[in-house]
Amino acid sequence: MTDDDAAPGRPAPGRAEGEWGRADRSGAPPENWEAPRERWLSTGVRPAFGPRSVLLEVAARLLTPAILTFAVFLLVSGHDRPGGGFAGGLVASMAYVLRYIAGGRHELAAGMPLRPNTLLAAGLLVACGTAAAPLLAGHPVLKVYSYTAHLPVFGKVKFASYLLFESGVFLIVVGLVLSVVAALGARMEAEEEEVRDRRRRGAAGREGGAQ
Amino acid sequence: MNDVPMLLPAILVLHAAVAVLLPPLAGRFGARVFLLAALPPAAAAVWALAGVPRILAGSPPQASIPWAPALGIGLDFRVDALALAMVLLVSGVGAVIFGYCAAYFHAGERGLGRLAAIMVLFAGSMLGVVTTDNLFALYVFWELTSITSFLLVGHDDRKEHARRAATQALVTTTGTGLLMLIGFIMLGAAAGDYSISGLVADPPEGGPWLTAALVLVLVGAFAKSAQVPLHFWLPGAMIAPTPVSAYLHAAAMVKGGVYLVARLAPGFAEAGAWQVLVLSVGLATMVVGGWRALRQDDLKLLLAYGTVSQLGFLTLLGGAGTQVAATAMIGVLLAHGLFKSALFLVVGIIDHQTGTRSISRLSGLGRRMPVLAAAAGLAAASMAGLPPLIGFPAKEAALEAFMPSAAPAPPAAAAWAVLAGVAVGSVLTFAYSARFVWGAFSDKSTVAERPSEPPAAPFAAAPVALSAASLVLGVIPWAVDGLAQGYAHALPAGPKPYHLALWHGLTPTLLVTALVVAAGVLMFLRRRAVGRLQNAMPRWPDAEYGYHMFVHGVYTAALSVTRRTQSGSLPVYLGIILATILVLPGARLAAGLATGGIDVPGPGEGLRLWNNPLELVVAAVIVVTSIATLREHRRFPALILLSVLGFGMAGLFVLHGAPDLALTLVLVETLTTIILVFVLRRLPTTFSVRPDGWPKRLTVLLCTAAGTFIAVSLWLMTAARTHPPISTGYTDLAKKAGGSNLVNMIIADFRALDTLGEVVVVATAAVAVASLVLLNRRDRVVDEPAAENAAEAPKDRRSDEEDPEPPGTGALALPRHPAGPESLGAEPSGQDPAREAGGADADEGSDDDR
Amino acid sequence: MTAPGLLMVAAVAVLYSTGFYLLLQRSLMRVVFGIVILGHAANLSLMLTDRAITLPPLLTGKEGAISDPLPQAMALTAIVITFGVTTFLLALAYRVWLGDANDEVPADLEDRRIGRLSEPEDQS
């Protein structure tokens, strides 16, 4: 779905080798040496609402890793502090919603690591797998295993299988929000654009026919 | 041979297995599959015969398969003498009839495999009815016979007549079957035991409860056994193929009700309304059935009414509750099964060979089919109660049962009345038996003979065998007597023991029999006079007419209820639900408050305004924003109010010591708002407004009342709580598990199964959203050019669609909001015919309406 | 015996009433709003079943009576489910709008048809 929206040849933001960087073939100082080696903001962006705001776009880009880290923190610390899979998943998806609002559907598609359906499937698989795994050992469904380790830097760290379960919940929540945004936001935006194009073409055709 | 294993459950399974095999085999072997179909009933009959010594010795074989033991439901089987008689009838006669079917049906008969399979299923169900010892299992088998009977009667499903007759039989027997189930439950609840043998051995105390239960059970039994006034379905069911009629409506199914009466009689014959009901209904059925049998021209209908009459007779005997009557009951039961199915089979052969079964068109068959005529004559003689056939000693015993001298049970006056009724019924029986033989086989000078072939030997074998059995058992009545005594000994005995026999000496009973025969002969000879008398009689109110009135009434009532309640308007439906909440639990709450049955927390015992004064702020935000959302008709202001409300809720959660909730709610509110913006900006700028007026005021009132009711109940319920919350134990659990956020420990660990269910719901919602919005991707790609062509006249299409029906009629009517001109989302609908053809429900609906 | 504060009970009453009212509207968007508000109402009801509202149910903080965590867990679940349902309803509303150009709950035509069946019967 969202892959359809990502136009194939569009350089992916952040890792695009632009035409600018390839200029120095002779020994002479490059022609446009002052040009950035990478393109950081994509050019073909149209935000979901209103005019384009570079400030918002940059902020969204910069904030994404921070938001994702915070989401993972919420997920991991959930059994001791407020947080958990739901909150973590919502926060993580918020990062993508922000990017969509700032940059429109292409920006959303570019930033999304996996398709929402993949996320949903992975989440269900992890959650159900964690639920069913104890069955193999003859334990009841959803039995929790935990293991406490002493790591050099972190000190005492506890690993429990409910963290895995919460990760499944996390992935499903991200999948839900992304597929909703993809469907109710990006998809509808694309349809709207299509209609607008068609109407423009239709109007042009009618004018041509009338004269 | 004393130790026959309890094979009954296996035999029942065999019925089902064979039934599954039959349809595929019918395609290859034609009507010969009936020979295979005969196997399970034959096995049952052989098993029953092998068990005779043991059963008569008083140790009935039993088996029990637990089903729902806590509810007293189990597949318990117990084969005593009565059950044995029924098994012999159901399975023995059944096997013979299956053999007959192999000759009766043509290979090309439509649905032959299905017919054979259902007949075997019926045989199995009937076997279950007569052998089970559990009331619920009895009910299940009972209804299985009703359903299979429905399918068999409606075998020729292309005839409207057959369908109607089948439905009639089904409605009558299952409708009353439900009443019977209620009666069963009442009986079982009163006795504390749902096993039939236990119930009969130790019946519950009398009283109105027991009377009501018995009346309900008897209604079910009477309908099954076609007793007046519920008899109308049986003649109608004669539309079924003749072997089916011979089996279901002579030997097996209709005996179900009689069986139930006889089964319960040892325990309940003395109770309340039992005797009055059983004797009066049985007698009325016997006379009415006989009288109407005399009038029929169709041989099959004649037999059908004869069956009604005989079933009345059997009910009478089975329910009378004396030893002699019970002896007679078993005798008549077996005799009737033999002669009636023989006669049905004879009619089947006549129909098969000549193409008619109308008395007024048959002539000279006696000369051309002498063997068949002899068999029919024997069977009819047994029906009329002539020696030396089994019908004679049975009828003798029946008359003896109601001789005032033989009583213990009925008081003298009643005994005389019943005796007179039985005698009249017997006269009628004699007359229609004679009429049958005369009508089928005599030479009638006024009727032209129809060309016909005598039946092939295997075809005629079944009725001949059954008639021969009537004769043999008549000559050795002690064979039946053993069975009869095995059942009857449980009942109160008369002054002297009575046995089925051809000769009891010169008794008053013999005199009555002689009078009956004389009157019967006279009635047959003066049949023209009888016919004139019948025509002169005013027509009685027809029970079938009553049935049709009933069905029609139900249908009309259902439609009118549907029209009043199913207006098609969602608001009305929801309003009805809310009103129901208010009326039922709301009335209870009001009553509890009024009578003081519900504790209201007073000052000092929990009545308080708030936990924390800051709640005042949050509550103000919540109340103001929610009411403002209600009154706001512009989309974005309403949306903003809604999100403020959500954040207010989050604030409340903070105050209530729920940081997790607050965090999650803030995130969810943010996302909800964003997504609502996505969708809302494509929708009209304002919502539709309802006009002020009574409907609106009523809605406001209803909603306020419902909301208040819920809040007040919540308040009272929380105040009434006495037990500590179950989550107190979670603290220790969480410490053990090493987590300190209890809420998340509950979600991820203690109650993780709930969470698993929840994430599945969430994932489903995600997939549903995606598929709803992306529904039309493929056809858009395929039909791009077509869509462009259709783009010319979108406006016309739209007005067409809106034409058929204005939305919202009735109390909650709303004006239709005009589509916003700026709404881009609306365009594809008008321009894309491909989507409309394959697509959304609303479009299809309006297409249908045009 | 403790009961929730009357103020919160009143808030619950207002939330349910407005939720029901919006649910009874023909405009699909208002129905969706009604569902959202009813979700809040249900969550608040769950919270009010707690007898003594005190500290958050975290074992790390100071010792003392903590709130009942079970209603909170249920409400947390309910919040996420409400979100899922809301988005589904939105998609549904959008779909109806695409097909019908009309943001209103359509009448159930099948029900109407059944209702119409009985009319000739009554007239005859």
GROMACS .gro file of C-alpha atoms in nm, chain A residues 36-204:
model
  169
   36PRO     CA    1   2.630   1.911   0.033
   37ARG     CA    2   2.738   1.555  -0.021
   38GLU     CA    3   2.399   1.424   0.068
   39ARG     CA    4   2.051   1.545   0.017
   40TRP     CA    5   1.888   1.563   0.350
   41LEU     CA    6   1.544   1.694   0.276
   42SER     CA    7   1.360   1.550  -0.021
   43THR     CA    8   1.241   1.800  -0.277
   44GLY     CA    9   0.916   1.647  -0.397
   45VAL     CA   10   0.745   1.672  -0.060
   46ARG     CA   11   0.396   1.800  -0.021
   47PRO     CA   12   0.272   1.801   0.335
   48ALA     CA   13  -0.062   1.654   0.429
   49PHE     CA   14  -0.205   1.991   0.522
   50GLY     CA   15  -0.131   2.340   0.420
   51PRO     CA   16   0.193   2.486   0.287
   52ARG     CA   17   0.526   2.321   0.335
   53SER     CA   18   0.707   2.405   0.656
   54VAL     CA   19   1.077   2.332   0.648
   55LEU     CA   20   1.105   2.395   1.017
   56LEU     CA   21   0.851   2.128   1.091
   57GLU     CA   22   1.013   1.889   0.848
   58VAL     CA   23   1.353   1.930   1.002
   59ALA     CA   24   1.214   1.903   1.350
   60ALA     CA   25   1.032   1.586   1.258
   61ARG     CA   26   1.345   1.434   1.112
   62LEU     CA   27   1.555   1.529   1.409
   63LEU     CA   28   1.303   1.414   1.660
   64THR     CA   29   1.238   1.073   1.510
   65PRO     CA   30   1.533   0.890   1.667
   66ALA     CA   31   1.469   1.057   2.001
   67ILE     CA   32   1.103   0.966   1.997
   68LEU     CA   33   1.180   0.609   1.901
   69THR     CA   34   1.435   0.580   2.178
   70PHE     CA   35   1.185   0.716   2.425
   71ALA     CA   36   0.931   0.462   2.299
   72VAL     CA   37   1.172   0.178   2.357
   73PHE     CA   38   1.247   0.317   2.701
   74LEU     CA   39   0.877   0.317   2.784
   75LEU     CA   40   0.849  -0.038   2.660
   76VAL     CA   41   1.143  -0.169   2.857
   77SER     CA   42   1.076   0.018   3.179
   78GLY     CA   43   0.707  -0.060   3.167
   79HIS     CA   44   0.711  -0.316   3.441
   80ASP     CA   45   0.858  -0.075   3.691
   81ARG     CA   46   0.736   0.266   3.582
   82PRO     CA   47   0.443   0.399   3.382
   83GLY     CA   48   0.479   0.289   3.024
   84GLY     CA   49   0.457  -0.053   2.868
   85GLY     CA   50   0.380  -0.186   2.525
   86PHE     CA   51   0.075   0.024   2.457
   87ALA     CA   52   0.226   0.354   2.557
   88GLY     CA   53   0.555   0.271   2.388
   89GLY     CA   54   0.384   0.171   2.067
   90LEU     CA   55   0.175   0.485   2.063
   91VAL     CA   56   0.480   0.702   2.116
   92ALA     CA   57   0.674   0.525   1.842
   93SER     CA   58   0.391   0.563   1.596
   94MET     CA   59   0.368   0.927   1.691
   95ALA     CA   60   0.708   0.977   1.530
   96TYR     CA   61   0.573   0.859   1.197
   97VAL     CA   62   0.253   1.054   1.229
   98LEU     CA   63   0.462   1.362   1.283
   99ARG     CA   64   0.663   1.289   0.971
  100TYR     CA   65   0.347   1.237   0.774
  101ILE     CA   66   0.202   1.564   0.890
  102ALA     CA   67   0.523   1.743   0.808
  103GLY     CA   68   0.604   1.581   0.478
  104GLY     CA   69   0.304   1.408   0.335
  105ARG     CA   70   0.270   1.054   0.222
  106HIS     CA   71   0.604   1.022   0.046
  107GLU     CA   72   0.786   1.127   0.357
  108LEU     CA   73   0.584   0.874   0.555
  109ALA     CA   74   0.667   0.597   0.309
  110ALA     CA   75   1.033   0.690   0.307
  111GLY     CA   76   1.060   0.684   0.683
  112MET     CA   77   0.867   0.368   0.744
  113PRO     CA   78   1.093   0.070   0.803
  114LEU     CA   79   0.831  -0.194   0.731
  115ARG     CA   80   0.484  -0.204   0.586
  116PRO     CA   81   0.215  -0.175   0.854
  117ASN     CA   82   0.083  -0.520   0.773
  118THR     CA   83   0.427  -0.668   0.828
  119LEU     CA   84   0.443  -0.494   1.164
  120LEU     CA   85   0.100  -0.631   1.256
  121ALA     CA   86   0.196  -0.980   1.150
  122ALA     CA   87   0.527  -0.967   1.332
  123GLY     CA   88   0.359  -0.835   1.644
  124LEU     CA   89   0.092  -1.104   1.639
  125LEU     CA   90   0.356  -1.367   1.580
  126VAL     CA   91   0.569  -1.247   1.871
  127ALA     CA   92   0.274  -1.213   2.108
  128CYS     CA   93   0.117  -1.545   2.018
  129GLY     CA   94   0.455  -1.714   2.010
  130THR     CA   95   0.536  -1.591   2.358
  131ALA     CA   96   0.194  -1.704   2.471
  132ALA     CA   97   0.225  -2.048   2.320
  133ALA     CA   98   0.593  -2.119   2.379
  134PRO     CA   99   0.552  -2.245   2.739
  135LEU     CA  100   0.319  -2.511   2.600
  136LEU     CA  101   0.618  -2.677   2.438
  137ALA     CA  102   0.776  -2.719   2.779
  138GLY     CA  103   0.451  -2.848   2.923
  139HIS     CA  104   0.379  -2.527   3.113
  140PRO     CA  105   0.051  -2.332   3.101
  141VAL     CA  106  -0.003  -2.074   2.830
  142LEU     CA  107   0.165  -1.739   2.890
  143LYS     CA  108   0.386  -1.862   3.173
  144VAL     CA  109   0.654  -1.604   3.244
  145TYR     CA  110   1.021  -1.700   3.249
  146SER     CA  111   1.271  -1.455   3.388
  147TYR     CA  112   1.645  -1.439   3.409
  148THR     CA  113   1.854  -1.189   3.601
  149ALA     CA  114   2.201  -1.110   3.476
  150HIS     CA  115   2.478  -0.889   3.607
  151LEU     CA  116   2.612  -0.687   3.318
  152PRO     CA  117   2.928  -0.475   3.349
  153VAL     CA  118   2.784  -0.132   3.281
  154PHE     CA  119   2.417  -0.170   3.354
  155GLY     CA  120   2.446  -0.366   3.675
  156LYS     CA  121   2.166  -0.601   3.760
  157VAL     CA  122   1.941  -0.647   3.461
  158LYS     CA  123   1.634  -0.862   3.453
  159PHE     CA  124   1.509  -1.028   3.138
  160ALA     CA  125   1.156  -1.160   3.152
  161SER     CA  126   0.949  -1.316   2.883
  162TYR     CA  127   0.670  -1.066   2.937
  163LEU     CA  128   0.901  -0.812   2.783
  164LEU     CA  129   0.883  -1.017   2.467
  165PHE     CA  130   0.507  -1.025   2.492
  166GLU     CA  131   0.501  -0.649   2.543
  167SER     CA  132   0.718  -0.610   2.235
  168GLY     CA  133   0.451  -0.793   2.040
  169VAL     CA  134   0.192  -0.552   2.174
  170PHE     CA  135   0.422  -0.266   2.085
  171LEU     CA  136   0.456  -0.382   1.725
  172ILE     CA  137   0.083  -0.434   1.689
  173VAL     CA  138   0.003  -0.088   1.819
  174VAL     CA  139   0.256   0.065   1.580
  175GLY     CA  140   0.107  -0.144   1.302
  176LEU     CA  141  -0.243  -0.027   1.388
  177VAL     CA  142  -0.157   0.341   1.390
  178LEU     CA  143   0.052   0.320   1.076
  179SER     CA  144  -0.208   0.131   0.881
  180VAL     CA  145  -0.473   0.379   0.993
  181VAL     CA  146  -0.253   0.670   0.893
  182ALA     CA  147  -0.168   0.499   0.567
  183ALA     CA  148  -0.533   0.430   0.491
  184LEU     CA  149  -0.713   0.736   0.624
  185GLY     CA  150  -0.428   0.976   0.559
  186ALA     CA  151  -0.197   0.875   0.278
  187ARG     CA  152  -0.442   0.670   0.076
  188MET     CA  153  -0.711   0.933   0.088
  189GLU     CA  154  -0.459   1.199   0.001
  190ALA     CA  155  -0.352   1.000  -0.303
  191GLU     CA  156  -0.709   0.949  -0.412
  192GLU     CA  157  -0.780   1.315  -0.375
  193GLU     CA  158  -0.484   1.398  -0.589
  194GLU     CA  159  -0.595   1.154  -0.852
  195VAL     CA  160  -0.942   1.306  -0.860
  196ARG     CA  161  -0.795   1.650  -0.889
  197ASP     CA  162  -0.574   1.541  -1.178
  198ARG     CA  163  -0.857   1.373  -1.355
  199ARG     CA  164  -1.081   1.671  -1.316
  200ARG     CA  165  -0.812   1.896  -1.454
  201ARG     CA  166  -0.762   1.666  -1.749
  202GLY     CA  167  -1.138   1.634  -1.795
  203ALA     CA  168  -1.184   2.010  -1.791
  204ALA     CA  169  -0.905   2.052  -2.044
   0.00000   0.00000   0.00000
